[in-house]
Tab-separated table of C-alpha atoms in Angstrom:
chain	number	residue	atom	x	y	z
A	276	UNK	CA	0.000	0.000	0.000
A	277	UNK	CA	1.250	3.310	-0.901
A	278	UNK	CA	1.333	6.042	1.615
A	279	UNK	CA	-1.553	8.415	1.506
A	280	UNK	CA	-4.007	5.944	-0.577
A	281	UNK	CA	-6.383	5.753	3.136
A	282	UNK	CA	-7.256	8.327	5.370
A	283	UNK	CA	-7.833	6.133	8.389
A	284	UNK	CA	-7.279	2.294	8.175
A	285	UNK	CA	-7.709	-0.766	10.576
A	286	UNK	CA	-6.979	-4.262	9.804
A	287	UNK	CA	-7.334	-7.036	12.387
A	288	UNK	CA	-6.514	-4.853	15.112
A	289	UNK	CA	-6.695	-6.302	18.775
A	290	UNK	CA	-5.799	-4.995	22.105
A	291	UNK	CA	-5.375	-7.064	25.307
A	292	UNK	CA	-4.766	-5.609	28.951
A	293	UNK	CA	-2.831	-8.069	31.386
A	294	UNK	CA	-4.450	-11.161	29.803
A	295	UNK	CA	-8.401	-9.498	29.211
A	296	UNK	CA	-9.423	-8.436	25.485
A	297	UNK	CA	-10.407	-5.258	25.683
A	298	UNK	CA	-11.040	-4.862	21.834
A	299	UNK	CA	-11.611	-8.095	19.705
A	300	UNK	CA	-9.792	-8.297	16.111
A	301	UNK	CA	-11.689	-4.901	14.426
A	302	UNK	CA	-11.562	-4.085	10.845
A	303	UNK	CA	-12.718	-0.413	9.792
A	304	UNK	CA	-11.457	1.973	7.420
A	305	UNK	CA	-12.995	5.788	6.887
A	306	UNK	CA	-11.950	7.214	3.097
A	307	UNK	CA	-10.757	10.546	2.826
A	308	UNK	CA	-13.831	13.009	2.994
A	309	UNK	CA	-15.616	10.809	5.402
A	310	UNK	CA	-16.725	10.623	8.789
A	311	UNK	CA	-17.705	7.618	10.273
A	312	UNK	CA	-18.653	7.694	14.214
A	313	UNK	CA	-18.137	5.092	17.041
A	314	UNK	CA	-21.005	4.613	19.206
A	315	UNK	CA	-21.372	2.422	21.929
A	316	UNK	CA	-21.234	2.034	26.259
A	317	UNK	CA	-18.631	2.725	28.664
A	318	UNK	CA	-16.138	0.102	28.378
A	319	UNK	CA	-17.010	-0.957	24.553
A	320	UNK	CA	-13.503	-0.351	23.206
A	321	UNK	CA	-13.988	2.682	21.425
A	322	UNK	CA	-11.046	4.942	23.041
A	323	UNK	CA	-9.123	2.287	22.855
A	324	UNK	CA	-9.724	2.112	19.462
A	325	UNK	CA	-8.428	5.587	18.921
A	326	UNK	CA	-5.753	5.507	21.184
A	327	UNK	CA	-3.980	3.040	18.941
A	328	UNK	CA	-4.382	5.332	15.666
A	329	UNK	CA	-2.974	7.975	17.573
A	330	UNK	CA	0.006	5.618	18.716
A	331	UNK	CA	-0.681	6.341	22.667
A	332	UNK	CA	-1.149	2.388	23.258
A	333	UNK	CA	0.526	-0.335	20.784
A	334	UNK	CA	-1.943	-2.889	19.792
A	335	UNK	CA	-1.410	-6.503	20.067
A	336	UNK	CA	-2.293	-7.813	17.013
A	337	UNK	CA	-3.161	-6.426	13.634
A	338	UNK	CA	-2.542	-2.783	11.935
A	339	UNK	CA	-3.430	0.559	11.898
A	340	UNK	CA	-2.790	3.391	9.192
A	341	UNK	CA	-2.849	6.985	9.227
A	342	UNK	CA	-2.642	8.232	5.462
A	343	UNK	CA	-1.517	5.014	4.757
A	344	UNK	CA	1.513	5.041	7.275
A	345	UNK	CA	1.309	2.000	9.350
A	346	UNK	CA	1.416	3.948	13.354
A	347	UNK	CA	3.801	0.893	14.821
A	348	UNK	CA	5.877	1.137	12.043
A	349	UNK	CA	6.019	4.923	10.910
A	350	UNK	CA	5.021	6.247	13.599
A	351	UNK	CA	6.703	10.109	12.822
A	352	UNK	CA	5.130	9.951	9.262
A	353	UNK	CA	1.675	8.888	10.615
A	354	UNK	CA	1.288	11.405	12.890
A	355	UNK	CA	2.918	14.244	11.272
A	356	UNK	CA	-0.614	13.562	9.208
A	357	UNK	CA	-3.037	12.952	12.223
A	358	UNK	CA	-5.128	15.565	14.233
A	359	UNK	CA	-6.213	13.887	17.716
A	360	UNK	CA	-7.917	15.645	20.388
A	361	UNK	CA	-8.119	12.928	22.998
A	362	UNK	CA	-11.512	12.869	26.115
A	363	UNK	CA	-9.688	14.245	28.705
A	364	UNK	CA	-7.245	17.337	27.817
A	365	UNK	CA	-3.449	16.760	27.962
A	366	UNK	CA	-2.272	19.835	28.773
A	367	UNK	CA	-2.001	21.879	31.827
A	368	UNK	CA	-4.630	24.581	32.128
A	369	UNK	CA	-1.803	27.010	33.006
A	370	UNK	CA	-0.530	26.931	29.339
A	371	UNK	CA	-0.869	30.072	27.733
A	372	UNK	CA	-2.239	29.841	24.223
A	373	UNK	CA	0.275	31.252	22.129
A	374	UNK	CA	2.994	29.114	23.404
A	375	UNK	CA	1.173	26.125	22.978
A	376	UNK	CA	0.250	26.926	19.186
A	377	UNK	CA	3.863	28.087	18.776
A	378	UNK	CA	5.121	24.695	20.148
A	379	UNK	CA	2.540	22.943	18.020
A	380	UNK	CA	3.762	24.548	14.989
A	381	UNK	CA	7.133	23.668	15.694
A	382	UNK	CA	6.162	20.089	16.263
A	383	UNK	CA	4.812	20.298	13.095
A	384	UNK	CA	7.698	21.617	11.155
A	385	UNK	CA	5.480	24.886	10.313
A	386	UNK	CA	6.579	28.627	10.861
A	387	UNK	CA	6.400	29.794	14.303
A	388	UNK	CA	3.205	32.149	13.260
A	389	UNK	CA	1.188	29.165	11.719
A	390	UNK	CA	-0.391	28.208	15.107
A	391	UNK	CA	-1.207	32.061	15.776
A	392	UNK	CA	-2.806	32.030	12.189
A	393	UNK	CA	-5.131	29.170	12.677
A	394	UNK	CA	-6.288	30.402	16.158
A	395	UNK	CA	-7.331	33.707	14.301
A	396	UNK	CA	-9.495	31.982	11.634
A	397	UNK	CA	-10.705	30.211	14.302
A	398	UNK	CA	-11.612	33.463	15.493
A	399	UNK	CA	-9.619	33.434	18.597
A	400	UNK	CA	-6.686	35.846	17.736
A	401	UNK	CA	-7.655	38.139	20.703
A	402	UNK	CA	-7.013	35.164	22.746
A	403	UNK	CA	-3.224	34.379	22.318
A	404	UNK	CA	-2.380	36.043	25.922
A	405	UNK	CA	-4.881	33.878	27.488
A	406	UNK	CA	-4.335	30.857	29.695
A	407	UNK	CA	-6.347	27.463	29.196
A	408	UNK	CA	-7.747	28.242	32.894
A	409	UNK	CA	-8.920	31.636	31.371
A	410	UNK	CA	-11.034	30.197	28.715
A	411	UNK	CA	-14.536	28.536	28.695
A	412	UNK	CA	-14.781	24.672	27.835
A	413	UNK	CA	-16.279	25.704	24.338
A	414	UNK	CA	-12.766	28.041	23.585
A	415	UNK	CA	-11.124	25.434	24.720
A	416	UNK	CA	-12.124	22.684	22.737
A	417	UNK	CA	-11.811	25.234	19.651
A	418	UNK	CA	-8.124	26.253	20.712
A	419	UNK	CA	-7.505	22.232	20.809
A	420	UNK	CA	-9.449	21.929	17.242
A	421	UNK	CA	-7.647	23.979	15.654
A	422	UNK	CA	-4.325	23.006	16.428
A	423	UNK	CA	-5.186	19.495	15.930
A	424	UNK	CA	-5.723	20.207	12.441
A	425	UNK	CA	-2.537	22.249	11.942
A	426	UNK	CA	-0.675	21.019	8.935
A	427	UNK	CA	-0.775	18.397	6.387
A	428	UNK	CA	-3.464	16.332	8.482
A	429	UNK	CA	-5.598	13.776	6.551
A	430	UNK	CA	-6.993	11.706	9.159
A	431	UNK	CA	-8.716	13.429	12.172
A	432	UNK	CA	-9.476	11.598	15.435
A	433	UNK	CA	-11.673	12.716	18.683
A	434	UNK	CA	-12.725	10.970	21.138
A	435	UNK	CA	-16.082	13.050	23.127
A	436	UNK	CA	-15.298	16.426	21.553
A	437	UNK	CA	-17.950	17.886	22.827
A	438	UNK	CA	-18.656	16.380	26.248
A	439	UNK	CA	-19.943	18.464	28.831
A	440	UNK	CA	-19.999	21.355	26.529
A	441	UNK	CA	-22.932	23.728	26.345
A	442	UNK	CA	-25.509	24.149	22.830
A	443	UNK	CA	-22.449	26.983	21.315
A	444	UNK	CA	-19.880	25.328	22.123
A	445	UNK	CA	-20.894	21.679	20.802
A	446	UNK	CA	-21.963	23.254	17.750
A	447	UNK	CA	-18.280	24.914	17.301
A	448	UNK	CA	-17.026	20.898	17.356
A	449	UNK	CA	-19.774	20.312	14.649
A	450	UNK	CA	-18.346	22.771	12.578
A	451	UNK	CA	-14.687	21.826	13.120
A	452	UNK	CA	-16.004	18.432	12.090
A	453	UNK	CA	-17.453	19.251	9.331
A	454	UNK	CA	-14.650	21.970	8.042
A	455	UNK	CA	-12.762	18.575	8.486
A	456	UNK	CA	-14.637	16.907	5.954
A	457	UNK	CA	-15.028	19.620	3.149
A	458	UNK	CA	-10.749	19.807	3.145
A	459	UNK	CA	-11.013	15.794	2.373
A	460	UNK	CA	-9.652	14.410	5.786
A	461	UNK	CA	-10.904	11.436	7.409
A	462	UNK	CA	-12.357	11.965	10.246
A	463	UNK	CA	-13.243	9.167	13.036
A	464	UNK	CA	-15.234	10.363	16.222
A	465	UNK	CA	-16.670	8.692	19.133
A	466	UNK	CA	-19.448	10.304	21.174
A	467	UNK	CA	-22.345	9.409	23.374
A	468	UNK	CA	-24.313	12.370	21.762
A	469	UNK	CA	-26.277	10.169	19.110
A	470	UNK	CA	-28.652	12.947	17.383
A	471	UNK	CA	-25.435	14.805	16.950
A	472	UNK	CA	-23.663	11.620	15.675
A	473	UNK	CA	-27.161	11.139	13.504
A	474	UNK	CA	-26.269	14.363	11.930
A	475	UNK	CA	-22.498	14.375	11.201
A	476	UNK	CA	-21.390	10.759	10.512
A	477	UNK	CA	-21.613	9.405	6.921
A	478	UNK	CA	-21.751	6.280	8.447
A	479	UNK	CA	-21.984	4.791	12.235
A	480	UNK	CA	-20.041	2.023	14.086
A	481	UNK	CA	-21.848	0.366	16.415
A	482	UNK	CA	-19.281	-1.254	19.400
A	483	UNK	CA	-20.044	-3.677	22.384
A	484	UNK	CA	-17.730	-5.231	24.915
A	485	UNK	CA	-14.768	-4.727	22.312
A	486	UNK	CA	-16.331	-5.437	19.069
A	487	UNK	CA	-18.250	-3.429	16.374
A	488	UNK	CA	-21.126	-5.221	15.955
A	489	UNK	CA	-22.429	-3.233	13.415
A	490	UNK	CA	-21.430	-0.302	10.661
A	491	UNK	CA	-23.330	1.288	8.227
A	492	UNK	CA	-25.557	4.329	7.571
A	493	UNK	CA	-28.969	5.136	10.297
A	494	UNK	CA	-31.570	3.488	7.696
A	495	UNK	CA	-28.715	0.215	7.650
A	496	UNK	CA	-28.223	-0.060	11.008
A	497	UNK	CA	-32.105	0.564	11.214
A	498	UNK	CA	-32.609	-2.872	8.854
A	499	UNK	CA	-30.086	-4.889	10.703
A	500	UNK	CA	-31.067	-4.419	14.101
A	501	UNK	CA	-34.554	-4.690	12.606
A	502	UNK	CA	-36.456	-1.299	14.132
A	503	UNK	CA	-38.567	0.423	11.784
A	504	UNK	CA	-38.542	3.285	10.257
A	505	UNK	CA	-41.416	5.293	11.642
A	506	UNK	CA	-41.638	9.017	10.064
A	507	UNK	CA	-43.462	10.688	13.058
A	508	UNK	CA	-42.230	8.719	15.601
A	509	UNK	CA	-41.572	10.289	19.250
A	510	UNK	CA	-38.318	9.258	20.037
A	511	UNK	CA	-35.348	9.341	17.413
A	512	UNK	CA	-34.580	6.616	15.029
A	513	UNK	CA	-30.652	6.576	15.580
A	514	UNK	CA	-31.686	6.650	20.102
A	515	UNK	CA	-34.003	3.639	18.905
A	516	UNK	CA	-31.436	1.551	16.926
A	517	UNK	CA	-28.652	2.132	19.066
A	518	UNK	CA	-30.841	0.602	22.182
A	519	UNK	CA	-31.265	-2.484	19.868
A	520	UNK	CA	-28.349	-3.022	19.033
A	521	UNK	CA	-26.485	-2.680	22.498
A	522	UNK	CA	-28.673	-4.868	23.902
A	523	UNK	CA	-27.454	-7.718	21.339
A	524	UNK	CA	-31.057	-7.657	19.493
A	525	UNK	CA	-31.082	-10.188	16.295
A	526	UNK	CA	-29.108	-8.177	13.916
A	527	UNK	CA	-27.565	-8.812	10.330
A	528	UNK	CA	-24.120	-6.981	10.009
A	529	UNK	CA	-24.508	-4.493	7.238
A	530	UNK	CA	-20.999	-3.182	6.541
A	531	UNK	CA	-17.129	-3.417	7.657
A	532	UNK	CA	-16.420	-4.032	11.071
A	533	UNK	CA	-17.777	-7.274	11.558
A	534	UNK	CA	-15.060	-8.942	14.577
């Protein structure tokens, strides 16, 4: 495979923790231009999932590709094209925000000012003298979003970006998302927020106790966990399906992903 022919790629790709498999041999891929979301409960597997395409954890068995860059492997050229904004933040809430997008820039192998420049079309430039600590959660999140997506990225990863965030400043994540998208990245998400994930993803993986038990589009996942489709319907298709299919209701794996 030749690098940059995926955005995001997983091939048989296991994880075990002292002994216990915590994710089960997973297939997936998202295309550039794509979004594909992982849904599931505490505990399926889905950070772990993205931990090992952003090289935190090593997985112990199969591969994973960024751009086509295997992360065990390459992992310098993989991530030099990944954006990943991880649940909990990284960084100390003392940083102020101009150093931090000067040292991601430099990371990067861009000019010093390129972090500065993406804050401002971000439309944070007046915030560059500004702790973390001095900034809401929503600012935050958009200070993080736009320096994951400094540079050459073509694969974008988050895991919750918009937990605990209030209506303006989820929306700024579904933007950031969807700015993603419309440069051609790949861009693989996991959130409990379903209507949101209804909305954004091109297509949705469905994971439980370490496998994805089911991938495809809302009407797909609709047929194989076998809810119908009910136009006026009080509660949401995608919060209907997803109860199905958690709860291990007959299904018929539509897509990818099958473990």
């Amino acid at each position: 495979m030749t690098a940059h022919s995926v955005g995001i790629e997983l091939v048989g790709v296991a994880k075990n923790f002292g002994g216990r498999a915590a994710l089960a041999p997973l297939t997936l891929t998202v295309a550039p231009g794509e979004v594909v979301a992982l849904v599931g409960p505490n505990g399926a597997g889905k950070s772990t999932t993205l931990r090992i395409l952003a090289g935190v954890i090593h997985a112990s068995a199969g591969a994973a590709r960024v751009a086509g860059w295997d992360v065990a492997a390459e992992p310098l050229r993989a991530r030099l094209h990944l954006g990943y904004l991880p649940q909990r933040l990284g960084v100390p809430l003392a940083t102020v925000v101009g150093d931090l997008a000067r040292l991601v820039a430099a990371a990067r192998g861009l000019p010093a000012d390129a972090g500065a420049q993406a804050l401002a079309d971000a439309g944070l430039g007046d915030r560059l003298d500004a702790t973390l600590a001095q900034m809401s959660g929503g600012q935050r999140q958009r200070v993080l979003l736009a320096l994951a997506t400094l540079g050459p990225v073509q694969a974008l990863i988050l895991d919750e970006p918009s937990i605990s965030l209030d209506t303006a400043g989820a929306e700024d994540v579904r933007e950031a998302i969807r700015a993603a998208r419309r440069r051609g990245a790949a861009v693989l998400f996991a959130s409990h927020h379903l209507n949101d994930v209804a909305q954004l993803a091109d297509r949705i993986a469905v994971m439980v106790d370490g496998r994805v038990v089911a991938c495809g589009t809302v009407p797909e996942l609709a047929h194989a966990a076998g809810v119908a489709w009910i136009e006026r319907a009080t509660e949401p298709l995608i919060e209907r399906v997803y109860r199905a299919l958690v709860r291990g209701a007959p299904l018929r794996v539509v897509r990818e992903g099958a473990a």
